[in-house]
PDB file of C-alpha atoms in Angstrom:
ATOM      1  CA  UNK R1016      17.674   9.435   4.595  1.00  0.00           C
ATOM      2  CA  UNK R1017      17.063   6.429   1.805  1.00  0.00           C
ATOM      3  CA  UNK R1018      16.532   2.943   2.576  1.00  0.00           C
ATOM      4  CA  UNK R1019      16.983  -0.002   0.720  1.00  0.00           C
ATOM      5  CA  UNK R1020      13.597  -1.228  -0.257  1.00  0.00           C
ATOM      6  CA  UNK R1021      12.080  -4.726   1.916  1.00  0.00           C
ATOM      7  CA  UNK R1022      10.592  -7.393  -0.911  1.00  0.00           C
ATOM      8  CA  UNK R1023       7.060  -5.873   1.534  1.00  0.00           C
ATOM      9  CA  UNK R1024       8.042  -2.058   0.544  1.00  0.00           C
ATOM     10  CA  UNK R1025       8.765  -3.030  -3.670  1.00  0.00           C
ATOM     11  CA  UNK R1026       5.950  -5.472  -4.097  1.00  0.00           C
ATOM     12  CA  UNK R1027       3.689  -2.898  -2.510  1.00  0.00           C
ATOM     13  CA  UNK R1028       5.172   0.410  -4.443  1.00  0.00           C
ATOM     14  CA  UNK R1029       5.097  -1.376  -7.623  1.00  0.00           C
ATOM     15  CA  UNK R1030       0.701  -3.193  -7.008  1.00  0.00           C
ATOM     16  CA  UNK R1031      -0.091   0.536  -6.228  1.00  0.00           C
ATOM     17  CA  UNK R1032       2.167   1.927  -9.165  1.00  0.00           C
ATOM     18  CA  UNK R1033      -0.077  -0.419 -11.572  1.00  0.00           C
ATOM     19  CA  UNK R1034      -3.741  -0.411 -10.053  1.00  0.00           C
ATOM     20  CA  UNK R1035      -3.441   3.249  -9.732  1.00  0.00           C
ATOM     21  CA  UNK R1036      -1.693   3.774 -13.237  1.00  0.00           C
ATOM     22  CA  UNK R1037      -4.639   1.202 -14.993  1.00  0.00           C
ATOM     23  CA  UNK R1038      -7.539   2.720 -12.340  1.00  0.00           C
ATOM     24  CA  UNK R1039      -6.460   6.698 -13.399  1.00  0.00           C
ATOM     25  CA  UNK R1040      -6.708   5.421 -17.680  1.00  0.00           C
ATOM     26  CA  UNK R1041      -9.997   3.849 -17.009  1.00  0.00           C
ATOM     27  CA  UNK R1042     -10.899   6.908 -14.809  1.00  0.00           C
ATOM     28  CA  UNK R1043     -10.039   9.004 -17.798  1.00  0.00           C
ATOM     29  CA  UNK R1044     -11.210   7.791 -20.897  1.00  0.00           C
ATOM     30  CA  UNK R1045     -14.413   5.865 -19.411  1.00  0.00           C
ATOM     31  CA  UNK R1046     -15.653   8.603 -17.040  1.00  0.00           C
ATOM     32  CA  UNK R1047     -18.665   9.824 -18.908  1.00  0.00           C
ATOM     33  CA  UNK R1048     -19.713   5.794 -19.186  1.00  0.00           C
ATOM     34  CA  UNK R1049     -18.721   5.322 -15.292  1.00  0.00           C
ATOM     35  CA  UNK R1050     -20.457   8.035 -13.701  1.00  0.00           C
ATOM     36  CA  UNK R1051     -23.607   7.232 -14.800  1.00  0.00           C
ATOM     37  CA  UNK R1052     -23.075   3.402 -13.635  1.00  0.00           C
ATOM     38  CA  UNK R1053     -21.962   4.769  -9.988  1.00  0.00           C
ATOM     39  CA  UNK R1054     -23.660   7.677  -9.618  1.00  0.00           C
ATOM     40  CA  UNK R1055     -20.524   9.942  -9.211  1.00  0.00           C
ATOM     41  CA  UNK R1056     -20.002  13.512 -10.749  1.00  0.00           C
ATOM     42  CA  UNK R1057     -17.888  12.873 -14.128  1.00  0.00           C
ATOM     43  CA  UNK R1058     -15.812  15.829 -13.344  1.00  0.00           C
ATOM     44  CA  UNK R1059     -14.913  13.962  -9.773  1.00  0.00           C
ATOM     45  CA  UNK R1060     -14.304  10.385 -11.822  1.00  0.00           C
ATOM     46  CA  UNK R1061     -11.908  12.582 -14.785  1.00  0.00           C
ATOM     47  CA  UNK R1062     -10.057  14.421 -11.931  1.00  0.00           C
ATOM     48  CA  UNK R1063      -9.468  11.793  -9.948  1.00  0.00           C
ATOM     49  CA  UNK R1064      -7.939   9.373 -12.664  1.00  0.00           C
ATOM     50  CA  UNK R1065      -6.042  12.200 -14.008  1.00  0.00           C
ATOM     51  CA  UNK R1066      -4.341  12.478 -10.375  1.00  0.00           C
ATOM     52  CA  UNK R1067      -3.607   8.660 -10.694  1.00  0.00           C
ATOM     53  CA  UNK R1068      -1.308   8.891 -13.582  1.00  0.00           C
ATOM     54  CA  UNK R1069       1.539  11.303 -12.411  1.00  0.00           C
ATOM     55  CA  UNK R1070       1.818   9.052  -9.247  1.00  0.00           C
ATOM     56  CA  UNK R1071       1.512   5.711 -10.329  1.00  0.00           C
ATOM     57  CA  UNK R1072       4.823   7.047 -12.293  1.00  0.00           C
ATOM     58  CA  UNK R1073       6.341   8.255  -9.095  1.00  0.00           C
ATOM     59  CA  UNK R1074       4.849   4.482  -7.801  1.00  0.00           C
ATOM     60  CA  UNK R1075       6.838   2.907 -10.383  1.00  0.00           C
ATOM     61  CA  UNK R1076      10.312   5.167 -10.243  1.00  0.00           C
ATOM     62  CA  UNK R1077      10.247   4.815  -6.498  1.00  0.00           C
ATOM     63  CA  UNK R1078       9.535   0.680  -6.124  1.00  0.00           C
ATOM     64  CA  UNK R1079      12.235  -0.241  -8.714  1.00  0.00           C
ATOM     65  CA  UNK R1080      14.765   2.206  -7.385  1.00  0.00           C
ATOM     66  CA  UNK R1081      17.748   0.411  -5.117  1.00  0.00           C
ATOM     67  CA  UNK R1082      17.493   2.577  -2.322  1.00  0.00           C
ATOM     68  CA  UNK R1083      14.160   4.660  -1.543  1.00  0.00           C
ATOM     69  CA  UNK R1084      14.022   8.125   0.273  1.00  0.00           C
ATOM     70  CA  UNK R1085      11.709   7.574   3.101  1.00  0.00           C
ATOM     71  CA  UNK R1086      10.428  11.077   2.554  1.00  0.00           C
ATOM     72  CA  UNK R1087       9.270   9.782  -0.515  1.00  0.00           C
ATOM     73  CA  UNK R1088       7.709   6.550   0.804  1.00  0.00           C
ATOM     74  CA  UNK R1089       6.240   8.917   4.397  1.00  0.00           C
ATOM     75  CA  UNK R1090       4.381  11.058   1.699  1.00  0.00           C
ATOM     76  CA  UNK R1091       3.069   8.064  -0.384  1.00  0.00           C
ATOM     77  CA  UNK R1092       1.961   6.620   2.535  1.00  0.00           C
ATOM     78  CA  UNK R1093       0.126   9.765   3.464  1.00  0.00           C
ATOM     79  CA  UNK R1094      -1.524  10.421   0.232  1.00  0.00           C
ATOM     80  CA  UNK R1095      -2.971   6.844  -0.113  1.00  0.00           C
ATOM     81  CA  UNK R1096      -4.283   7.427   4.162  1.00  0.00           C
ATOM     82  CA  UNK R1097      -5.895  10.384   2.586  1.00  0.00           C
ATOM     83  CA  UNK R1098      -6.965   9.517  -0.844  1.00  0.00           C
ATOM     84  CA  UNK R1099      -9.175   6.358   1.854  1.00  0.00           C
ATOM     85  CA  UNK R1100      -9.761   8.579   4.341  1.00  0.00           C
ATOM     86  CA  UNK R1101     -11.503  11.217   1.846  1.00  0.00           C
ATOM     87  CA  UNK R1102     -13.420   8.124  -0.143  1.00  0.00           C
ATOM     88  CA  UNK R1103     -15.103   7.271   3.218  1.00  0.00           C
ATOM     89  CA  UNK R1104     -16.108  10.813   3.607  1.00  0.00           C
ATOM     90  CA  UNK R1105     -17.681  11.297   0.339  1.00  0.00           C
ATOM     91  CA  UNK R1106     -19.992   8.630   1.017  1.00  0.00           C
ATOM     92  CA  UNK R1107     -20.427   9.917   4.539  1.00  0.00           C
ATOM     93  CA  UNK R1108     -20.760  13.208   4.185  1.00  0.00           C
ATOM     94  CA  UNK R1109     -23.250  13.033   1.393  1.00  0.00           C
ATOM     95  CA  UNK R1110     -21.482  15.251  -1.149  1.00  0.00           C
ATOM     96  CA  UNK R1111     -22.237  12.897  -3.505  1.00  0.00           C
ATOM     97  CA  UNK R1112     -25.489  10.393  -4.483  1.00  0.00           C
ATOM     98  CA  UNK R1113     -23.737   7.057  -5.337  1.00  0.00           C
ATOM     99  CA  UNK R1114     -25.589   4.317  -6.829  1.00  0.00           C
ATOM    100  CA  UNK R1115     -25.729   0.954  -4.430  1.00  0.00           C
ATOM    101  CA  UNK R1116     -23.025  -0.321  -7.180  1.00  0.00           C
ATOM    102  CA  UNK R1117     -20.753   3.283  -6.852  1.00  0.00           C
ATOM    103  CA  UNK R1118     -21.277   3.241  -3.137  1.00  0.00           C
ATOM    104  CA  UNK R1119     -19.491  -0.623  -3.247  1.00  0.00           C
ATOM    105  CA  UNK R1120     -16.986   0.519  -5.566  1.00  0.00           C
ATOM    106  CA  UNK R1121     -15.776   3.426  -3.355  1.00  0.00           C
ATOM    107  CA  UNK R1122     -16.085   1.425  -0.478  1.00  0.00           C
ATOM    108  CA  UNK R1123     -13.617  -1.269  -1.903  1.00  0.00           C
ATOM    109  CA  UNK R1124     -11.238   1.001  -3.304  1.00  0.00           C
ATOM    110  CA  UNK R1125     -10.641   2.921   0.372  1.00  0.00           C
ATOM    111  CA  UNK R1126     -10.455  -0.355   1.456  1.00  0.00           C
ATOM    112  CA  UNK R1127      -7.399  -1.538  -0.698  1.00  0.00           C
ATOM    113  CA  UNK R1128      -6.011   1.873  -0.916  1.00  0.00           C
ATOM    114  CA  UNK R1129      -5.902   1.712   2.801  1.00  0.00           C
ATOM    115  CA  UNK R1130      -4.297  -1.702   3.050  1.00  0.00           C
ATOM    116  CA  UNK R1131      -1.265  -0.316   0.344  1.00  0.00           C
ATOM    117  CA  UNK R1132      -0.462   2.363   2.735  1.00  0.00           C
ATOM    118  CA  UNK R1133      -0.735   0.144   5.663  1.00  0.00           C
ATOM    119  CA  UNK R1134       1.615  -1.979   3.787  1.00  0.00           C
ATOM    120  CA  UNK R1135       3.660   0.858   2.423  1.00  0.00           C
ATOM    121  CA  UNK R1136       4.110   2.002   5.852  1.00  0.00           C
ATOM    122  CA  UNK R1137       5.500  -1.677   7.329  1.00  0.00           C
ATOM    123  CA  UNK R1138       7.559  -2.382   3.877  1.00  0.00           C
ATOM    124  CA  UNK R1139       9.165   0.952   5.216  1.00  0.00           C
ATOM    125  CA  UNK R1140      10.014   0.269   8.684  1.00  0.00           C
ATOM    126  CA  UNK R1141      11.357  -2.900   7.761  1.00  0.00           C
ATOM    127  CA  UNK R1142      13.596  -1.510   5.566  1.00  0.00           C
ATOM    128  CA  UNK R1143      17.306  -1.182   6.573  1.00  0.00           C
ATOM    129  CA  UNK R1144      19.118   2.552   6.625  1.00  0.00           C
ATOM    130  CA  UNK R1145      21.361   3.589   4.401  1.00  0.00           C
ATOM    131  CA  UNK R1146      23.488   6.532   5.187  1.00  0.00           C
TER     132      UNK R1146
END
C-alpha cells in the first residue's frame, strides 16, 4: 500500500536523506583522522559511512516521491530504531573504548537518529492511503 507523503513524513525523509548522505562522506574519506579523535575502530567509522550512502539515496528517492510505499517508510523506520538502538549498545556493551568526545558523539547521533524514526514513524501514520 503507498501513501501520499504528510509535509512531517517529506521534511523528515529528505533531513535524514542529507545528514546521513553528508555523515556517510565524512565517515568515508575522514575515518583514519576521526577514529583517532573518538576513539572508534577506523574499520567501524569506514563501514558505517559507507552504509550511509546507498540509503541516504533511497532517503532522497523515497521523500520526493508523490506517493510513498509504507513498506518502504516501516523498514526506514526500523533501520534508523536499530542503527540508535545498536549506537547505545556499543557504548554499553564495551565493544569499543570511545574517547569522552566519541562517547558524546555517539551518544548524540542515537539521539537524533532516534528522533528521525520517531518522526518517520508519525509523518507515516499521518499520511492518507492511497489505493
Amino acid at each position: 500500500m503507498r501513501a501520499i507523503p504528510s509535509v512531517l513524513l517529506r521534511r523528515s525523509l529528505i533531513l535524514d536523506a542529507v545528514v546521513s548522505g553528508v555523515t556517510g562522506l565524512l565517515l568515508v574519506a575522514g575515518a583514519t583522522r576521526l577514529a583517532g579523535l573518538l576513539g572508534l575502530p577506523e574499520a567501524l567509522l569506514r563501514w558505517a559511512g559507507a552504509s550511509l550512502l546507498p540509503f541516504a539515496a533511497f532517503l532522497a528517492c523515497l521523500g520526493t516521491r508523490a506517493l510513498t510505499p509504507r513498506p518502504a517508510v516501516r523498514a526506514v523506520v526500523a533501520y534508523n530504531a536499530l542503527w540508535a538502538i545498536d549506537s547505545v549498545l556499543i557504548l554499553a556493551l564495551g565493544w569499543v573504548t570511545p574517547t569522552p568526545l566519541g562517547i558524546a558523539v555517539v551518544a548524540v547521533q542515537a539521539a537524533a537518529v532516534a528522533a528521525l524514526a520517531g518522526a518517520q514513524y508519525v509523518g507515516m501514520r499521518g499520511s492518507p492511503a492511497k489505493p
